[in-house]
Coordinates of C-alpha atoms in Angstrom, one line a residue:
X238 CA 5.3 73.3 -42.7
X239 CA 2.9 75.2 -40.5
X240 CA 1.8 73.3 -37.4
X241 CA -2.1 73.0 -37.2
X242 CA -3.7 74.9 -34.5
X243 CA -4.4 73.1 -31.2
X244 CA -8.0 74.2 -31.6
X245 CA -8.2 71.4 -34.2
X246 CA -7.0 69.0 -31.6
X247 CA -10.3 67.5 -30.2
X248 CA -9.0 66.6 -26.8
X249 CA -7.2 69.9 -26.2
X250 CA -10.3 71.8 -27.3
X251 CA -12.3 69.9 -24.6
X252 CA -9.7 70.7 -22.0
X253 CA -9.7 74.3 -23.2
X254 CA -13.5 74.5 -23.0
X255 CA -13.6 73.0 -19.5
X256 CA -10.9 75.4 -18.3
X257 CA -12.7 78.4 -19.7
X258 CA -16.0 77.5 -18.0
X259 CA -14.5 76.8 -14.6
X260 CA -12.1 79.7 -14.6
X261 CA -14.8 82.3 -15.0
X262 CA -16.9 80.7 -12.2
X263 CA -13.9 80.5 -9.9
X264 CA -13.3 84.2 -10.2
X265 CA -16.8 84.8 -8.9
X266 CA -16.3 82.6 -5.8
X267 CA -12.8 84.1 -5.2
X268 CA -14.7 87.3 -4.4
X269 CA -17.8 85.6 -3.0
X270 CA -16.4 83.4 -0.2
X271 CA -14.4 86.1 1.6
X272 CA -17.2 88.6 1.1
X273 CA -19.7 86.1 2.5
X274 CA -17.5 86.0 5.6
X275 CA -17.0 89.7 5.8
X276 CA -20.4 91.0 4.8
X277 CA -22.9 88.2 5.7
X278 CA -21.2 86.7 8.7
X279 CA -19.3 89.9 9.9
X280 CA -16.0 88.1 10.2
X281 CA -13.0 89.7 11.9
X282 CA -9.5 90.0 10.4
X283 CA -8.4 86.8 12.2
X284 CA -11.5 84.9 11.0
X285 CA -10.9 85.9 7.4
X286 CA -7.3 84.9 7.9
X287 CA -8.4 81.4 9.0
X288 CA -10.6 81.3 5.9
X289 CA -7.7 82.2 3.7
X290 CA -5.6 79.5 5.5
X291 CA -8.3 76.9 5.0
X292 CA -8.4 77.5 1.3
X293 CA -4.8 76.5 0.9
X294 CA -4.0 74.3 3.9
X295 CA -4.5 71.2 1.7
X296 CA -1.2 71.8 0.1
X297 CA 0.4 71.1 3.4
X298 CA -1.9 68.2 4.3
X299 CA -1.8 66.1 1.2
X300 CA 0.5 68.0 -1.2
X301 CA 3.3 65.3 -1.2
X302 CA 1.2 62.1 -1.3
X303 CA -0.9 63.7 -4.1
X304 CA 2.1 63.5 -6.4
X305 CA 2.6 59.8 -5.8
X306 CA -1.1 59.1 -6.4
X307 CA -1.2 61.2 -9.6
X308 CA 1.7 59.2 -10.9
X309 CA -0.1 56.0 -10.1
X310 CA -3.7 56.7 -11.3
X311 CA -5.4 57.8 -14.6
X312 CA -5.1 61.6 -14.6
X313 CA -8.3 62.3 -16.4
X314 CA -10.3 60.4 -13.8
X315 CA -8.6 62.6 -11.1
X316 CA -9.5 65.8 -12.9
X317 CA -13.2 64.8 -13.3
X318 CA -13.5 63.6 -9.7
X319 CA -11.9 66.8 -8.3
X320 CA -14.4 69.0 -10.3
X321 CA -17.4 67.1 -9.0
X322 CA -16.2 67.3 -5.4
X323 CA -15.8 71.1 -5.7
X324 CA -19.2 71.5 -7.3
X325 CA -20.9 69.7 -4.4
X326 CA -19.0 71.6 -1.7
X327 CA -19.7 75.0 -3.2
X328 CA -23.4 74.2 -3.8
X329 CA -23.7 73.7 0.0
X330 CA -23.0 77.4 0.7
X331 CA -26.2 78.9 -1.0
X332 CA -28.2 75.9 0.3
X333 CA -27.2 76.6 3.9
X334 CA -27.7 80.3 3.4
X335 CA -31.3 79.7 2.1
X336 CA -32.2 77.7 5.3
X337 CA -30.5 80.3 7.5
X338 CA -27.8 77.8 8.7
X339 CA -24.7 79.3 7.0
X340 CA -21.8 79.7 9.4
X341 CA -18.1 80.4 9.5
X342 CA -17.3 76.7 10.3
X343 CA -19.1 75.6 7.2
X344 CA -17.1 78.1 5.1
X345 CA -13.9 76.7 6.6
X346 CA -15.0 73.2 5.7
X347 CA -16.0 74.2 2.2
X348 CA -12.7 76.0 1.7
X349 CA -10.6 73.1 3.1
X350 CA -12.5 70.5 1.1
X351 CA -12.3 72.5 -2.1
X352 CA -8.6 73.0 -1.5
X353 CA -8.0 69.2 -1.2
X354 CA -9.7 68.7 -4.5
X355 CA -7.7 71.5 -6.0
X356 CA -4.4 69.9 -5.0
X357 CA -5.2 66.8 -6.9
X358 CA -6.6 68.7 -9.9
X359 CA -3.6 71.0 -10.2
X360 CA -1.0 68.3 -9.8
X361 CA -2.8 66.0 -12.3
X362 CA -3.4 68.9 -14.7
X363 CA 0.2 69.9 -15.0
X364 CA 1.2 66.2 -15.4
X365 CA -1.6 65.4 -17.9
X366 CA -1.0 68.2 -20.5
X367 CA 2.4 66.9 -21.8
X368 CA 0.9 63.5 -22.7
X369 CA -2.3 65.0 -24.0
X370 CA -0.7 67.4 -26.6
X371 CA 2.9 66.2 -26.7
X372 CA 5.9 68.0 -25.4
X373 CA 6.5 69.7 -28.7
X374 CA 3.1 71.5 -28.4
X375 CA 3.3 72.5 -24.7
X376 CA 4.2 76.2 -25.4
X377 CA 1.3 76.5 -27.7
X378 CA -1.1 74.8 -25.3
X379 CA 0.0 76.6 -22.2
X380 CA -0.1 80.0 -23.9
X381 CA -3.7 79.4 -24.9
X382 CA -4.7 78.3 -21.4
X383 CA -2.9 81.2 -19.8
X384 CA -4.9 83.6 -22.0
X385 CA -8.1 81.9 -20.7
X386 CA -7.1 82.3 -17.1
X387 CA -6.2 86.0 -17.4
X388 CA -9.3 86.8 -19.5
X389 CA -11.4 85.1 -16.8
X390 CA -9.6 87.3 -14.2
X391 CA -10.7 90.4 -16.2
X392 CA -14.3 89.4 -16.8
X393 CA -14.9 87.3 -13.7
X394 CA -14.4 89.9 -10.9
X395 CA -16.6 92.5 -12.6
X396 CA -19.3 90.0 -13.2
X397 CA -18.9 88.5 -9.7
X398 CA -18.9 91.9 -8.0
X399 CA -22.1 92.9 -9.8
X400 CA -23.8 89.6 -9.0
X401 CA -22.8 89.7 -5.4
X402 CA -24.2 93.2 -5.1
X403 CA -27.4 92.2 -6.9
X404 CA -28.0 88.7 -5.6
X405 CA -25.8 88.5 -2.4
X406 CA -22.5 86.6 -2.1
X407 CA -23.9 83.2 -1.2
X408 CA -26.1 83.0 -4.3
X409 CA -23.2 84.1 -6.5
X410 CA -21.3 81.0 -5.4
X411 CA -23.9 78.9 -7.3
X412 CA -22.2 80.0 -10.5
X413 CA -18.9 78.5 -9.5
X414 CA -20.6 75.2 -8.5
X415 CA -22.2 75.0 -11.9
X416 CA -18.9 75.9 -13.6
X417 CA -17.2 72.9 -12.0
X418 CA -20.0 70.6 -13.1
X419 CA -19.7 71.9 -16.7
X420 CA -15.9 71.4 -16.5
X421 CA -16.3 67.8 -15.3
X422 CA -18.7 67.0 -18.2
X423 CA -16.3 68.3 -20.8
X424 CA -13.3 66.6 -19.3
X425 CA -15.2 63.4 -19.2
X426 CA -15.5 63.5 -23.0
X427 CA -11.7 63.4 -23.5
X428 CA -10.8 60.1 -25.2
X429 CA -7.0 60.2 -25.1
X430 CA -5.5 56.9 -24.1
X431 CA -3.3 57.1 -21.0
X432 CA -0.5 54.7 -20.5
X433 CA -1.3 52.7 -17.4
X434 CA 1.4 53.1 -14.7
X435 CA 3.4 49.9 -14.1
X436 CA 2.2 48.6 -10.7
X437 CA 5.4 46.6 -10.3
X438 CA 7.4 49.8 -10.1
X439 CA 5.6 51.0 -6.9
X440 CA 8.0 51.2 -4.0
X441 CA 5.7 52.4 -1.2
X442 CA 4.2 55.8 -0.6
X443 CA 6.9 57.2 1.7
X444 CA 9.7 56.0 -0.6
X445 CA 8.2 57.6 -3.7
X446 CA 7.5 60.8 -1.8
X447 CA 11.1 60.8 -0.8
X448 CA 12.1 60.5 -4.5
X449 CA 10.2 63.6 -5.4
X450 CA 11.7 65.5 -2.5
X451 CA 15.2 64.4 -3.3
X452 CA 14.8 65.3 -7.0
X453 CA 13.8 68.9 -6.2
X454 CA 16.3 69.2 -3.3
X455 CA 19.3 68.0 -5.4
X456 CA 18.6 70.5 -8.2
X457 CA 20.0 73.9 -7.3
X458 CA 17.8 76.0 -9.6
X459 CA 14.6 74.2 -8.5
X460 CA 15.6 74.8 -4.9
X461 CA 16.0 78.6 -5.5
X462 CA 12.8 78.8 -7.5
X463 CA 11.0 77.0 -4.6
X464 CA 12.4 79.5 -2.1
X465 CA 11.4 82.5 -4.1
X466 CA 7.9 81.4 -4.8
X467 CA 7.4 80.2 -1.2
X468 CA 8.3 83.6 0.1
X469 CA 6.0 85.3 -2.4
X470 CA 3.1 83.0 -1.6
X471 CA 3.6 83.6 2.1
X472 CA 3.1 87.3 1.4
X473 CA 0.1 86.4 -0.8
X474 CA -1.5 84.5 2.0
X475 CA -1.0 87.6 4.3
X476 CA -2.6 89.8 1.7
X477 CA -5.5 87.5 1.2
X478 CA -6.3 87.7 4.9
X479 CA -6.6 91.5 4.9
X480 CA -7.3 92.8 1.4
X481 CA -11.1 92.6 1.6
X482 CA -11.1 94.3 5.0
X483 CA -8.7 97.0 3.6
X484 CA -10.8 97.6 0.5
X485 CA -14.3 97.5 2.3
X486 CA -13.6 99.0 5.7
X487 CA -10.6 101.2 5.2
X488 CA -11.1 102.4 1.6
X489 CA -14.9 102.1 1.7
X490 CA -15.4 100.3 -1.7
X491 CA -18.6 98.4 -2.5
X492 CA -18.5 94.7 -3.8
X493 CA -19.2 96.0 -7.3
X494 CA -16.4 98.5 -7.2
X495 CA -14.0 95.9 -5.9
X496 CA -15.0 93.6 -8.8
X497 CA -14.3 96.4 -11.3
X498 CA -11.0 97.2 -9.6
X499 CA -9.8 93.6 -9.8
X500 CA -10.9 93.3 -13.4
X501 CA -8.8 96.3 -14.3
X502 CA -5.8 94.9 -12.4
X503 CA -6.2 91.5 -14.1
X504 CA -5.6 93.1 -17.5
X505 CA -2.0 93.1 -16.3
X506 CA -2.0 89.3 -16.3
X507 CA -3.4 89.2 -19.8
X508 CA -0.7 91.7 -20.8
X509 CA 1.9 89.5 -19.3
X510 CA 0.6 86.5 -21.2
X511 CA 0.8 88.5 -24.4
X512 CA 4.4 89.6 -23.7
X513 CA 5.7 86.1 -22.9
X514 CA 6.7 85.4 -26.5
X515 CA 8.2 88.8 -27.5
X516 CA 10.0 89.2 -24.1
X517 CA 11.5 85.7 -24.0
X518 CA 12.8 86.1 -27.5
X519 CA 14.3 89.5 -26.7
X520 CA 15.9 88.9 -23.4
X521 CA 15.9 85.1 -23.2
X522 CA 13.5 82.5 -21.7
X523 CA 15.8 81.9 -18.7
X524 CA 16.6 85.5 -18.0
X525 CA 12.9 86.4 -18.1
X526 CA 12.3 84.3 -14.9
X527 CA 14.3 86.6 -12.6
X528 CA 14.3 89.8 -14.7
X529 CA 10.5 90.0 -14.8
X530 CA 10.0 90.1 -11.0
X531 CA 13.1 92.3 -10.3
X532 CA 11.6 95.0 -12.5
X533 CA 7.9 94.8 -11.5
X534 CA 8.1 94.0 -7.7
X535 CA 8.9 97.6 -6.5
X536 CA 5.4 98.6 -7.8
X537 CA 3.9 96.5 -5.0
X538 CA 4.7 99.4 -2.6
X539 CA 1.8 101.4 -4.3
X540 CA -0.8 99.1 -2.8
X541 CA -0.6 100.1 0.9
X542 CA -0.4 103.8 -0.2
X543 CA -4.0 103.5 -1.5
X544 CA -6.5 106.0 -0.1
X545 CA -10.2 106.9 -0.9
X546 CA -10.6 109.1 -3.9
X547 CA -8.2 109.3 -6.8
X548 CA -5.5 107.4 -4.9
X549 CA -7.6 104.2 -5.3
X550 CA -5.7 104.2 -8.7
X551 CA -2.5 103.4 -6.8
X552 CA -3.8 100.0 -5.9
X553 CA -4.7 99.4 -9.5
X554 CA -1.4 100.6 -10.9
X555 CA 0.7 98.7 -8.4
X556 CA -1.2 95.4 -8.7
X557 CA -1.5 95.8 -12.5
X558 CA 2.3 96.1 -13.0
X559 CA 3.0 93.3 -10.5
X560 CA 0.6 91.0 -12.2
X561 CA 2.6 91.4 -15.5
X562 CA 5.7 90.2 -13.6
X563 CA 3.8 87.3 -12.0
X564 CA 2.7 85.9 -15.3
X565 CA 6.1 86.2 -16.9
X566 CA 7.8 84.6 -13.9
X567 CA 5.3 81.7 -13.6
X568 CA 5.4 81.0 -17.3
X569 CA 9.2 80.8 -17.3
X570 CA 9.7 78.9 -14.0
X571 CA 7.0 76.3 -14.6
X572 CA 8.3 75.6 -18.0
X573 CA 11.8 75.2 -16.7
X574 CA 10.6 72.7 -14.1
X575 CA 8.9 70.6 -16.8
X576 CA 11.8 71.0 -19.2
X577 CA 14.2 69.3 -16.8
X578 CA 11.9 66.6 -15.4
X579 CA 11.3 63.2 -17.0
X580 CA 7.7 62.1 -17.6
X581 CA 7.8 59.4 -14.9
X582 CA 8.7 62.1 -12.2
X583 CA 6.3 64.9 -13.3
X584 CA 3.6 64.1 -10.7
X585 CA 6.0 63.9 -7.8
X586 CA 8.0 67.0 -8.9
X587 CA 4.9 69.1 -9.4
X588 CA 3.5 67.9 -6.0
X589 CA 6.7 68.6 -4.2
X590 CA 7.0 72.1 -5.6
X591 CA 3.3 72.7 -4.8
X592 CA 3.8 71.5 -1.3
X593 CA 6.8 73.8 -0.8
X594 CA 5.4 76.9 -2.5
X595 CA 1.7 76.6 -1.7
X596 CA 2.3 75.3 1.8
X597 CA 3.3 78.8 2.8
X598 CA -0.1 80.2 1.8
X599 CA -2.1 79.1 4.9
X600 CA 0.8 80.1 7.1
X601 CA 0.7 83.5 5.5
X602 CA -3.0 83.7 5.9
X603 CA -2.7 83.0 9.7
X604 CA 0.1 85.5 10.0
X605 CA -1.8 88.1 8.0
X606 CA -4.9 87.6 10.2
X607 CA -2.9 88.0 13.4
X608 CA -1.0 91.1 12.2
X609 CA -4.2 92.6 10.8
X610 CA -6.0 92.1 14.1
X611 CA -3.1 93.7 16.1
X612 CA -1.8 96.4 13.8
X613 CA -4.5 96.9 11.1
X614 CA -4.8 96.1 7.4
X615 CA -2.6 98.8 6.1
X616 CA 0.4 98.0 8.3
X617 CA 0.0 94.3 7.3
X618 CA 0.2 95.3 3.6
X619 CA 3.5 97.0 4.3
X620 CA 4.9 93.8 5.7
X621 CA 3.6 92.1 2.5
X622 CA 5.7 94.5 0.4
X623 CA 8.8 93.8 2.4
X624 CA 8.5 90.0 2.1
X625 CA 7.7 90.3 -1.6
X626 CA 10.9 92.2 -2.3
X627 CA 12.9 89.6 -0.4
X628 CA 11.4 86.9 -2.7
X629 CA 13.2 88.4 -5.7
X630 CA 16.6 87.6 -4.2
X631 CA 16.9 83.8 -4.8
X632 CA 16.3 83.9 -8.6
X633 CA 18.6 86.8 -9.1
X634 CA 21.4 84.9 -7.3
X635 CA 20.7 81.6 -9.1
X636 CA 22.6 80.1 -12.1
X637 CA 19.7 81.4 -14.2
X638 CA 21.6 84.7 -14.2
X639 CA 24.2 83.2 -16.5
X640 CA 21.8 81.5 -18.8
X641 CA 19.9 83.1 -21.7
X642 CA 17.4 80.4 -22.7
X643 CA 15.9 77.3 -21.1
X644 CA 17.3 73.9 -21.8
X645 CA 15.8 71.4 -24.3
X646 CA 13.6 68.5 -23.2
X647 CA 15.4 65.6 -21.5
X648 CA 14.9 62.0 -22.5
X649 CA 11.3 61.2 -21.3
X650 CA 12.7 58.3 -19.3
X651 CA 16.0 59.8 -18.4
X652 CA 17.2 61.2 -15.1
X653 CA 16.7 64.9 -16.0
X654 CA 19.6 66.0 -13.9
X655 CA 20.6 69.5 -13.1
X656 CA 24.0 69.0 -14.7
X657 CA 22.4 67.9 -18.0
X658 CA 20.0 70.9 -17.9
X659 CA 22.5 73.5 -16.9
X660 CA 25.2 72.2 -19.2
X661 CA 23.1 72.0 -22.3
X662 CA 21.7 75.5 -21.7
X663 CA 25.1 77.1 -20.9
X664 CA 26.7 75.7 -23.9
X665 CA 24.4 77.4 -26.3
X666 CA 23.3 80.6 -24.6
X667 CA 24.0 83.8 -26.7
X668 CA 24.5 87.1 -24.9
X669 CA 21.7 89.6 -24.4
X670 CA 21.0 91.3 -27.7
X671 CA 21.9 88.3 -29.9
X672 CA 19.0 86.8 -31.7
X673 CA 17.5 83.6 -30.3
X674 CA 17.2 80.7 -32.6
X675 CA 13.5 80.0 -32.4
X676 CA 11.0 80.5 -29.6
X677 CA 12.5 79.7 -26.2
X678 CA 10.7 77.3 -23.9
X679 CA 8.4 79.1 -21.5
X680 CA 6.0 77.7 -19.0
X681 CA 2.9 78.8 -20.8
X682 CA 4.1 78.6 -24.3
X683 CA 3.4 81.1 -27.0
X684 CA 0.9 79.8 -29.6
X685 CA 2.8 78.4 -32.5
X686 CA 0.1 79.5 -34.9
X687 CA 0.1 83.0 -33.6
X688 CA 1.6 85.3 -36.3
X689 CA 3.1 87.5 -33.6
X690 CA 4.9 84.6 -32.0
X691 CA 7.4 83.9 -34.8
X692 CA 8.4 80.5 -36.0
X693 CA 7.4 77.4 -34.1
X694 CA 9.7 76.2 -31.3
X695 CA 11.6 73.0 -31.3
X696 CA 10.1 70.3 -29.2
X697 CA 10.4 71.5 -25.6
X698 CA 8.8 70.4 -22.4
X699 CA 6.7 72.0 -20.0
X700 CA 4.5 72.1 -17.3
X701 CA 1.2 74.8 -12.0
X702 CA 0.3 75.7 -13.3
X703 CA -1.2 74.5 -16.0
X704 CA -3.9 76.9 -15.5
X705 CA -3.8 76.7 -11.8
X706 CA -7.0 77.6 -10.2
X707 CA -4.6 78.4 -7.5
X708 CA -4.5 81.9 -8.7
X709 CA -7.0 83.8 -6.6
X710 CA -6.8 87.2 -8.2
X711 CA -4.2 89.9 -8.4
X712 CA -1.6 89.3 -5.7
X713 CA 1.9 90.7 -5.3
X714 CA 4.9 88.5 -5.9
X715 CA 5.5 85.5 -8.1
X716 CA 2.4 83.7 -7.0
X717 CA 1.3 80.5 -8.4
X718 CA 2.4 77.0 -8.4
X719 CA 4.8 77.3 -9.6

């Protein structure tokens, strides 16, 4: 029997609509905030590095306790509150600019405050989706949300670059503030009943944080995934500190041209989302995690080779191919995480992983700003390439190499141990070239009602990004929450 489309699922449709609105707006401010610093406030490489660090520092500051609070509180309320906080903070930028009071310290505060709200939103989002649509529909739901995110990355930068050039960057930030408000209104209409967490099971904040840390630390594959993504995100933070300076001051591109360039690059992410189903069936949903980045990461070396003229295309080609690998990697590894984690631990697992892999972003931003100040943007980008290549090593050396497909979902209340996950997967993995029996589990599932995706998968779990608004545009390496 054909499974009905999730677009007939009222609550998922509201979530989908909210995400669509806010993702497009976010792409505008992803360009606007650093360009406000560079063009309107004449920020140096170190100052833009501080801004990049401020945007992600919240993952270090509250990443771990956020997981405990998400497991304790209604997740829809967290999502709505986070959207409203981000709307107010972003709206303050054009308001201050209008009165001639805009400054770098205010941008740092806005970036830090928005980051704090994003931590709670992303952890709650990844933990909310399984209960909203059911674990057997996660592949379908995540695939649809992944397409939204990557479509927004295509349209958003071009629209944002044009608006920034036409209206100035501070005014363009208004669009993102409005998008978060619209997202909050749609999320507020979701009427799914959430099971209230049992208050008697609370064991203290530090003890519950420790449970999340021990769960990830005791799982060999999760440890290696965390190491790989943390390295890549450190490189991403470095790149975020210098890329606008590189494109504007070294290459000489206008904001509009940068927007178009990022839109072209973002087609790679959409391509990766479309390839998740076919590639995971062909090579295996476990193998795709390490194989995707091993094949695409070398193209990152084209980015620092970019020069004015026709060689601007090197930036587009390198980042385009790498973004394909990023999506395939994130889809696979986030799904793996959710597939081996019981429901009661999802918030803490997601928060622990976020803390470990996103906590390196502000450190990378600071390192990128310092290197850019001392040695220039192009030299810093070469360091980014080296770290990104190093990030490929942990997944390639992990037990994923011996697995073809990801394991089935654990008992929702069970321990979700590594032995269970690896044992079940290893017992049934066919060799490369053998047909997979159904669609493998992948982080951002392939829509079950998509004719190209084949038969519907067996119930499988999943799970940062959900559509993590963490993604700030084309970046080298397996970026994301994951």
